[in-house]
Amino acid sequence: MDVVTSDSQGNGDSGPSDTVKIPERPLKRDQLRLEDVERRKEAKESLSVTEERSEFFSSTFKSERLAIERLLSACSEDDCAFATQTLEEVTLKTQQLQKFLNDSMTFLTQYELRQAQASLQKLQTSLAEKREVVLPKKKFAFRSRNTGASNPKVTAVVANSPASATSVDSGGVKLLGTSHLDQCGFSHISSQTLIKSAEEIQKQDVLLTHLTNCKVRLFGAPSTLHVKHVRDCEILCGPVSSSIFVDHCTNCVLVFPCQQLRTHNTTDTEVYLHVTSRAIIEDCQRVRFAPFSWSYPGLDSDFLVSGLDQNRNNWTQVDDFNRLATSTPSPNWTVIPEPDRRNDWDV
C-alpha cells in the first residue's frame, strides 16, 4: 500500500503519530493539472480583455473620425477666420487620432489595423483638399530691393544642380536657377546660400538632403519638409502645414514653424521652433530648443495658408523616445538660455 499511517495506539516511541506520506508522482500530477487550469483561466481572461479593448478602440475611433468629418463639412470659404480655426482643430484631432491608433496596434488584428490606417489616410487627404479650397492663396509679387555697399553679395541657388544653372543679377543678389525643377528642394550642395520663394514651395513637399555649410531660406508655406544628411547648415523655413522630418543632422541651426516635428539621429543642433502639437526626438544628442524667432514680409499670410495657430507654441514639450522615464529630464535635449538665443537671421 502506498500510504503509510503510524499506529495511533502505539506506545509512542516510534516517531510522530497521525503522519501521512503522499507519493511524489500523484502530487506532481495534481500540480500540473492546477497550473494548466490556471493558464486556461488567464488565457480566457486575456482574450476577454483584448476583445473589450478592441471594441473600445473601434467605437472610439469611429466616434472621433465622424467628429472630424463633421468639422471638415462645416468649413466654408465664406468665413476665413472660422475656417482657419476649424482646420487647425481638425489637424490636431487627426494627429491625436493617429497617436491613438499607434498606441493600440499591439492588440488590433491586421484587418482592424488596415481599416483604421485607410480611414486616417482618407481624413488627411480630405483635410489637405479642404485647406486648398477654403483658405485664400497668397498673392506673390516680385519686389526689388536695393542693397547698400555694406551688404555683401549673396549667391542664391534655386536649382538642385548648380552646374546646369544660369546666372541673373537681381538687386545685388545673384540668382542661379532654372525654371523647371525635377525636385522641390536642394541636394548635394556645399557652401552656398539657397533660396526658394513662396510660389515655388507653397503646399509642396520640400526635400533638403546632403547639404554642407549652406544657408537655406524657404519662404512660404510648404506641406511637409524633409531634412536629411545635412551638416554645418543654417535652415530657415516658413510655416509647414503638417510635419517636419529631420534625420542625420549635425551641427546645424534649424528655424521653422510646423504642426509636428520628428527628429532622428541628430547631434549638436539648435532648433528655433514653433510647433502646435509636440516635438519628438529619437537617437539624438545635444539638441537645444528655443522659440521660433524668424520674421519676414508675408509671414502672417503664410501662417494663414498653413492653418497653424500662431498663438499656440509647444516648443518646450519635447518627447524623447530614448528616455521613457519621466521622473528625470532627458539628457539629450535642453533649452537655449535667453541671452544665448538668436533673433537676427539676415543673410
Short mmCIF file of C-alpha atoms in Angstrom, two decimals:
data_model
loop_
_atom_site.label_atom_id
_atom_site.label_comp_id
_atom_site.label_asym_id
_atom_site.label_seq_id
_atom_site.Cartn_x
_atom_site.Cartn_y
_atom_site.Cartn_z
CA MET A 1 0.00 0.00 0.00
CA ASP A 2 1.33 3.46 -0.93
CA VAL A 3 0.01 5.36 2.07
CA VAL A 4 1.68 4.72 5.41
CA THR A 5 -0.02 5.78 8.65
CA SER A 6 1.54 5.47 12.07
CA ASP A 7 -0.29 3.50 14.74
CA SER A 8 -2.28 5.83 16.87
CA GLN A 9 -2.42 3.13 19.56
CA GLY A 10 1.36 2.61 19.67
CA ASN A 11 3.50 3.04 22.71
CA GLY A 12 4.69 6.45 21.43
CA ASP A 13 8.38 5.64 20.99
CA SER A 14 8.42 5.04 17.20
CA GLY A 15 8.03 8.71 15.87
CA PRO A 16 5.25 11.25 15.46
CA SER A 17 1.71 9.99 15.30
CA ASP A 18 -1.02 10.51 12.65
CA THR A 19 1.52 11.28 9.84
CA VAL A 20 0.53 10.66 6.16
CA LYS A 21 3.18 10.35 3.46
CA ILE A 22 1.86 11.19 -0.04
CA PRO A 23 3.81 9.75 -3.00
CA GLU A 24 5.65 12.34 -5.19
CA ARG A 25 4.20 11.30 -8.59
CA PRO A 26 0.50 11.95 -7.83
CA LEU A 27 1.46 15.22 -6.16
CA LYS A 28 3.26 16.48 -9.30
CA ARG A 29 0.33 15.37 -11.45
CA ASP A 30 -2.06 17.42 -9.34
CA GLN A 31 0.23 20.46 -9.51
CA LEU A 32 0.45 20.26 -13.31
CA ARG A 33 -3.32 19.96 -13.55
CA LEU A 34 -3.82 23.04 -11.36
CA GLU A 35 -1.26 25.02 -13.38
CA ASP A 36 -3.00 24.05 -16.62
CA VAL A 37 -6.34 25.17 -15.21
CA GLU A 38 -4.77 28.48 -14.18
CA ARG A 39 -3.23 29.02 -17.62
CA ARG A 40 -6.56 28.37 -19.31
CA LYS A 41 -8.22 30.83 -16.97
CA GLU A 42 -5.62 33.51 -17.65
CA ALA A 43 -5.86 32.93 -21.42
CA LYS A 44 -9.63 33.31 -21.26
CA GLU A 45 -9.36 36.49 -19.23
CA SER A 46 -6.70 37.86 -21.59
CA LEU A 47 -8.89 37.13 -24.61
CA SER A 48 -11.80 38.85 -22.91
CA VAL A 49 -9.66 41.91 -22.15
CA THR A 50 -8.35 42.02 -25.73
CA GLU A 51 -11.87 41.83 -27.14
CA GLU A 52 -13.01 44.59 -24.81
CA ARG A 53 -10.04 46.78 -25.78
CA SER A 54 -10.65 46.12 -29.48
CA GLU A 55 -14.32 47.01 -29.09
CA PHE A 56 -13.40 50.18 -27.20
CA PHE A 57 -10.90 51.14 -29.91
CA SER A 58 -13.42 50.60 -32.72
CA SER A 59 -16.15 52.66 -31.09
CA THR A 60 -13.79 55.46 -30.03
CA PHE A 61 -12.00 55.62 -33.37
CA LYS A 62 -15.30 55.75 -35.24
CA SER A 63 -16.67 58.47 -32.97
CA GLU A 64 -13.56 60.65 -33.38
CA ARG A 65 -13.48 60.08 -37.14
CA LEU A 66 -17.09 61.18 -37.51
CA ALA A 67 -16.43 64.26 -35.38
CA ILE A 68 -13.52 65.24 -37.64
CA GLU A 69 -15.62 64.71 -40.75
CA ARG A 70 -18.34 66.97 -39.32
CA LEU A 71 -15.78 69.69 -38.64
CA LEU A 72 -14.49 69.46 -42.20
CA SER A 73 -18.03 69.68 -43.57
CA ALA A 74 -18.62 72.85 -41.55
CA CYS A 75 -15.63 74.62 -43.14
CA SER A 76 -16.56 77.28 -45.63
CA GLU A 77 -14.55 79.79 -47.64
CA ASP A 78 -17.17 82.40 -46.69
CA ASP A 79 -15.62 82.79 -43.22
CA CYS A 80 -11.86 82.68 -43.47
CA ALA A 81 -11.18 83.17 -39.75
CA PHE A 82 -13.56 80.38 -38.74
CA ALA A 83 -12.15 78.09 -41.45
CA THR A 84 -8.59 78.68 -40.26
CA GLN A 85 -9.52 77.88 -36.66
CA THR A 86 -11.51 74.81 -37.66
CA LEU A 87 -8.77 73.40 -39.88
CA GLU A 88 -6.25 73.82 -37.08
CA GLU A 89 -8.59 71.92 -34.76
CA VAL A 90 -9.02 69.20 -37.38
CA THR A 91 -5.24 68.95 -37.79
CA LEU A 92 -4.80 68.49 -34.05
CA LYS A 93 -7.60 65.94 -33.77
CA THR A 94 -6.23 63.97 -36.70
CA GLN A 95 -2.80 63.88 -35.09
CA GLN A 96 -4.36 62.70 -31.80
CA LEU A 97 -6.27 60.00 -33.67
CA GLN A 98 -3.00 58.83 -35.24
CA LYS A 99 -1.44 58.57 -31.77
CA PHE A 100 -4.46 56.63 -30.51
CA LEU A 101 -4.02 54.18 -33.37
CA ASN A 102 -0.28 53.84 -32.71
CA ASP A 103 -0.93 53.10 -29.04
CA SER A 104 -3.50 50.43 -29.94
CA MET A 105 -1.50 48.46 -32.52
CA THR A 106 -0.44 45.77 -30.04
CA PHE A 107 -3.92 44.29 -29.71
CA LEU A 108 -5.52 45.10 -33.08
CA THR A 109 -5.90 42.47 -35.76
CA GLN A 110 -4.26 43.10 -39.13
CA TYR A 111 -7.68 43.75 -40.67
CA GLU A 112 -8.59 46.32 -38.00
CA LEU A 113 -5.22 47.99 -38.40
CA ARG A 114 -5.52 48.26 -42.19
CA GLN A 115 -9.05 49.65 -41.92
CA ALA A 116 -8.01 52.29 -39.40
CA GLN A 117 -4.97 53.32 -41.43
CA ALA A 118 -7.10 53.66 -44.56
CA SER A 119 -9.59 55.85 -42.68
CA LEU A 120 -6.80 58.07 -41.38
CA GLN A 121 -5.32 58.45 -44.85
CA LYS A 122 -8.71 59.47 -46.18
CA LEU A 123 -9.08 62.07 -43.42
CA GLN A 124 -5.65 63.52 -44.15
CA THR A 125 -6.45 63.75 -47.85
CA SER A 126 -9.79 65.45 -47.11
CA LEU A 127 -8.04 67.90 -44.80
CA ALA A 128 -5.49 68.84 -47.46
CA GLU A 129 -8.19 69.27 -50.10
CA LYS A 130 -10.37 71.36 -47.79
CA ARG A 131 -7.46 73.59 -46.85
CA GLU A 132 -6.70 74.13 -50.51
CA VAL A 133 -10.30 75.17 -51.20
CA VAL A 134 -11.28 77.36 -48.27
CA LEU A 135 -8.07 79.22 -47.41
CA PRO A 136 -7.01 82.15 -49.59
CA LYS A 137 -3.95 81.74 -51.71
CA LYS A 138 -1.11 84.13 -51.08
CA LYS A 139 -0.62 86.67 -53.82
CA PHE A 140 3.01 86.81 -54.86
CA ALA A 141 4.73 89.75 -56.44
CA PHE A 142 8.39 90.36 -57.15
CA ARG A 143 9.79 93.27 -55.22
CA SER A 144 13.09 94.89 -55.95
CA ARG A 145 15.35 95.58 -53.01
CA ASN A 146 18.37 97.82 -53.08
CA THR A 147 21.38 96.56 -51.22
CA GLY A 148 23.84 99.00 -49.75
CA ALA A 149 27.57 98.81 -50.06
CA SER A 150 27.77 97.37 -46.55
CA ASN A 151 25.79 94.28 -47.56
CA PRO A 152 27.82 91.62 -49.35
CA LYS A 153 26.54 89.89 -52.42
CA VAL A 154 24.81 86.58 -51.86
CA THR A 155 24.75 83.58 -54.14
CA ALA A 156 21.24 82.09 -54.11
CA VAL A 157 20.94 78.68 -55.73
CA VAL A 158 17.42 77.80 -56.78
CA ALA A 159 18.10 74.53 -58.53
CA ASN A 160 19.21 71.11 -57.47
CA SER A 161 22.15 71.05 -59.85
CA PRO A 162 24.15 74.28 -59.74
CA ALA A 163 26.32 73.07 -62.59
CA SER A 164 23.39 73.40 -65.01
CA ALA A 165 22.25 76.79 -63.72
CA THR A 166 22.45 80.16 -65.39
CA SER A 167 23.09 83.39 -63.52
CA VAL A 168 20.96 86.53 -63.47
CA ASP A 169 21.90 89.59 -61.45
CA SER A 170 18.99 90.93 -59.40
CA GLY A 171 19.44 93.79 -56.96
CA GLY A 172 22.85 92.71 -55.76
CA VAL A 173 21.74 89.09 -55.34
CA LYS A 174 22.98 86.56 -57.85
CA LEU A 175 20.28 84.02 -58.67
CA LEU A 176 21.34 80.71 -60.13
CA GLY A 177 18.50 78.58 -61.36
CA THR A 178 16.29 77.01 -63.96
CA SER A 179 12.57 77.38 -64.46
CA HIS A 180 11.74 73.68 -64.26
CA LEU A 181 12.89 71.63 -61.29
CA ASP A 182 12.79 67.87 -61.03
CA GLN A 183 12.61 68.03 -57.24
CA CYS A 184 11.27 70.70 -54.91
CA GLY A 185 14.29 71.35 -52.72
CA PHE A 186 18.08 71.16 -52.79
CA SER A 187 20.54 68.29 -52.70
CA HIS A 188 24.32 67.65 -52.84
CA ILE A 189 25.39 71.28 -52.47
CA SER A 190 28.18 72.79 -50.38
CA SER A 191 28.96 76.33 -49.23
CA GLN A 192 26.07 78.11 -50.95
CA THR A 193 23.11 80.27 -49.94
CA LEU A 194 19.96 78.54 -51.15
CA ILE A 195 16.66 80.40 -51.51
CA LYS A 196 13.20 79.39 -52.64
CA SER A 197 10.27 81.76 -52.96
CA ALA A 198 6.75 81.21 -51.69
CA GLU A 199 5.41 80.45 -55.16
CA GLU A 200 7.90 77.60 -55.56
CA ILE A 201 7.20 75.77 -52.30
CA GLN A 202 3.60 76.70 -51.48
CA LYS A 203 1.81 73.45 -50.45
CA GLN A 204 4.74 71.40 -51.78
CA ASP A 205 6.73 68.60 -50.17
CA VAL A 206 10.23 70.04 -49.82
CA LEU A 207 13.39 67.91 -49.55
CA LEU A 208 16.78 69.15 -48.34
CA THR A 209 19.42 66.44 -48.46
CA HIS A 210 23.23 66.11 -48.46
CA LEU A 211 23.95 69.77 -47.80
CA THR A 212 27.14 71.03 -46.17
CA ASN A 213 27.91 74.52 -44.88
CA CYS A 214 24.85 76.06 -46.56
CA LYS A 215 22.42 78.82 -45.62
CA VAL A 216 18.87 77.93 -46.67
CA ARG A 217 15.89 80.28 -46.78
CA LEU A 218 12.47 78.83 -47.68
CA PHE A 219 9.74 81.48 -47.93
CA GLY A 220 6.11 80.37 -48.00
CA ALA A 221 4.09 77.51 -46.54
CA PRO A 222 5.14 74.03 -47.69
CA SER A 223 3.08 70.95 -46.90
CA THR A 224 5.97 68.94 -45.42
CA LEU A 225 9.71 69.43 -45.02
CA HIS A 226 12.34 66.66 -45.05
CA VAL A 227 15.86 67.50 -43.87
CA LYS A 228 18.31 64.61 -44.27
CA HIS A 229 22.09 64.26 -44.11
CA VAL A 230 22.96 67.90 -43.56
CA ARG A 231 26.00 69.28 -41.74
CA ASP A 232 27.03 72.78 -40.63
CA CYS A 233 23.90 74.34 -42.17
CA GLU A 234 21.52 77.12 -41.21
CA ILE A 235 17.99 76.31 -42.42
CA LEU A 236 15.05 78.71 -42.06
CA CYS A 237 11.59 77.82 -43.35
CA GLY A 238 8.14 79.36 -43.34
CA PRO A 239 5.14 77.65 -41.67
CA VAL A 240 4.85 73.94 -42.56
CA SER A 241 1.23 72.83 -42.52
CA SER A 242 1.93 69.25 -41.37
CA SER A 243 5.18 67.58 -40.30
CA ILE A 244 8.90 68.24 -40.48
CA PHE A 245 11.20 65.21 -40.56
CA VAL A 246 14.87 65.67 -39.61
CA ASP A 247 17.36 62.81 -39.92
CA HIS A 248 21.17 62.69 -39.64
CA CYS A 249 21.65 66.37 -38.94
CA THR A 250 24.92 67.57 -37.38
CA ASN A 251 25.98 70.98 -36.06
CA CYS A 252 23.08 72.86 -37.65
CA VAL A 253 20.65 75.63 -36.81
CA LEU A 254 17.03 74.89 -37.77
CA VAL A 255 14.30 77.54 -37.64
CA PHE A 256 10.69 76.76 -38.56
CA PRO A 257 7.02 76.55 -37.51
CA CYS A 258 5.15 73.26 -38.03
CA GLN A 259 2.35 71.07 -36.78
CA GLN A 260 4.68 68.28 -35.68
CA LEU A 261 8.46 67.76 -35.57
CA ARG A 262 10.18 64.35 -35.72
CA THR A 263 13.95 64.37 -35.31
CA HIS A 264 16.23 61.33 -35.60
CA ASN A 265 19.99 60.75 -35.42
CA THR A 266 20.76 64.41 -34.83
CA THR A 267 23.58 65.93 -32.75
CA ASP A 268 24.86 69.37 -31.74
CA THR A 269 21.91 71.16 -33.34
CA GLU A 270 19.84 74.18 -32.32
CA VAL A 271 16.12 74.25 -33.16
CA TYR A 272 14.16 77.52 -33.05
CA LEU A 273 10.70 76.04 -33.10
CA HIS A 274 7.02 76.87 -33.32
CA VAL A 275 5.05 73.62 -33.01
CA THR A 276 1.33 73.28 -32.38
CA SER A 277 1.39 69.65 -31.23
CA ARG A 278 4.66 68.22 -29.87
CA ALA A 279 8.26 67.69 -30.89
CA ILE A 280 9.71 64.18 -30.96
CA ILE A 281 13.39 63.25 -30.84
CA GLU A 282 14.95 59.80 -31.11
CA ASP A 283 18.62 58.75 -31.12
CA CYS A 284 19.62 62.38 -30.67
CA GLN A 285 22.26 64.08 -28.55
CA ARG A 286 22.91 67.68 -27.53
CA VAL A 287 19.87 69.16 -29.24
CA ARG A 288 18.86 72.59 -27.93
CA PHE A 289 15.48 74.29 -28.34
CA ALA A 290 14.25 77.89 -28.37
CA PRO A 291 11.06 79.58 -29.64
CA PHE A 292 10.76 80.44 -33.33
CA SER A 293 12.20 83.92 -33.94
CA TRP A 294 12.41 84.47 -37.71
CA SER A 295 10.31 87.15 -39.37
CA TYR A 296 9.90 88.16 -42.99
CA PRO A 297 7.33 90.06 -45.07
CA GLY A 298 4.31 87.82 -45.63
CA LEU A 299 4.89 85.54 -42.62
CA ASP A 300 1.41 86.17 -41.20
CA SER A 301 -0.15 85.32 -44.56
CA ASP A 302 1.90 82.12 -44.74
CA PHE A 303 0.68 81.13 -41.26
CA LEU A 304 -2.86 81.62 -42.54
CA VAL A 305 -2.20 79.41 -45.56
CA SER A 306 -0.61 76.71 -43.42
CA GLY A 307 -3.51 76.55 -40.96
CA LEU A 308 -1.17 76.74 -37.96
CA ASP A 309 -2.19 78.68 -34.85
CA GLN A 310 0.31 81.48 -34.26
CA ASN A 311 -0.83 81.79 -30.65
CA ARG A 312 -0.07 78.19 -29.68
CA ASN A 313 3.57 77.15 -29.46
CA ASN A 314 4.56 74.00 -27.54
CA TRP A 315 8.29 74.33 -28.22
CA THR A 316 9.24 73.13 -24.72
CA GLN A 317 7.13 69.94 -24.95
CA VAL A 318 9.68 67.52 -26.36
CA ASP A 319 9.20 63.75 -26.23
CA ASP A 320 12.45 61.77 -26.19
CA PHE A 321 11.71 58.23 -27.37
CA ASN A 322 15.02 57.09 -25.88
CA ARG A 323 14.06 58.41 -22.48
CA LEU A 324 10.99 56.56 -21.25
CA ALA A 325 11.41 57.60 -17.61
CA THR A 326 9.54 60.84 -16.92
CA SER A 327 10.80 61.31 -13.38
CA THR A 328 14.05 62.92 -14.56
CA PRO A 329 14.75 65.28 -17.50
CA SER A 330 16.13 63.87 -20.72
CA PRO A 331 19.91 64.31 -21.07
CA ASN A 332 19.56 64.54 -24.85
CA TRP A 333 17.95 67.98 -25.16
CA THR A 334 17.96 71.30 -23.33
CA VAL A 335 16.54 74.80 -23.63
CA ILE A 336 18.76 77.56 -25.02
CA PRO A 337 19.15 80.27 -22.34
CA GLU A 338 17.52 83.56 -23.35
CA PRO A 339 20.81 85.55 -23.52
CA ASP A 340 22.16 82.98 -25.99
CA ARG A 341 19.19 82.97 -28.37
CA ARG A 342 19.45 84.48 -31.85
CA ASN A 343 16.97 86.94 -33.31
CA ASP A 344 18.83 88.34 -36.31
CA TRP A 345 18.63 85.98 -39.30
CA ASP A 346 19.54 88.25 -42.21
CA VAL A 347 21.52 86.51 -44.92
#
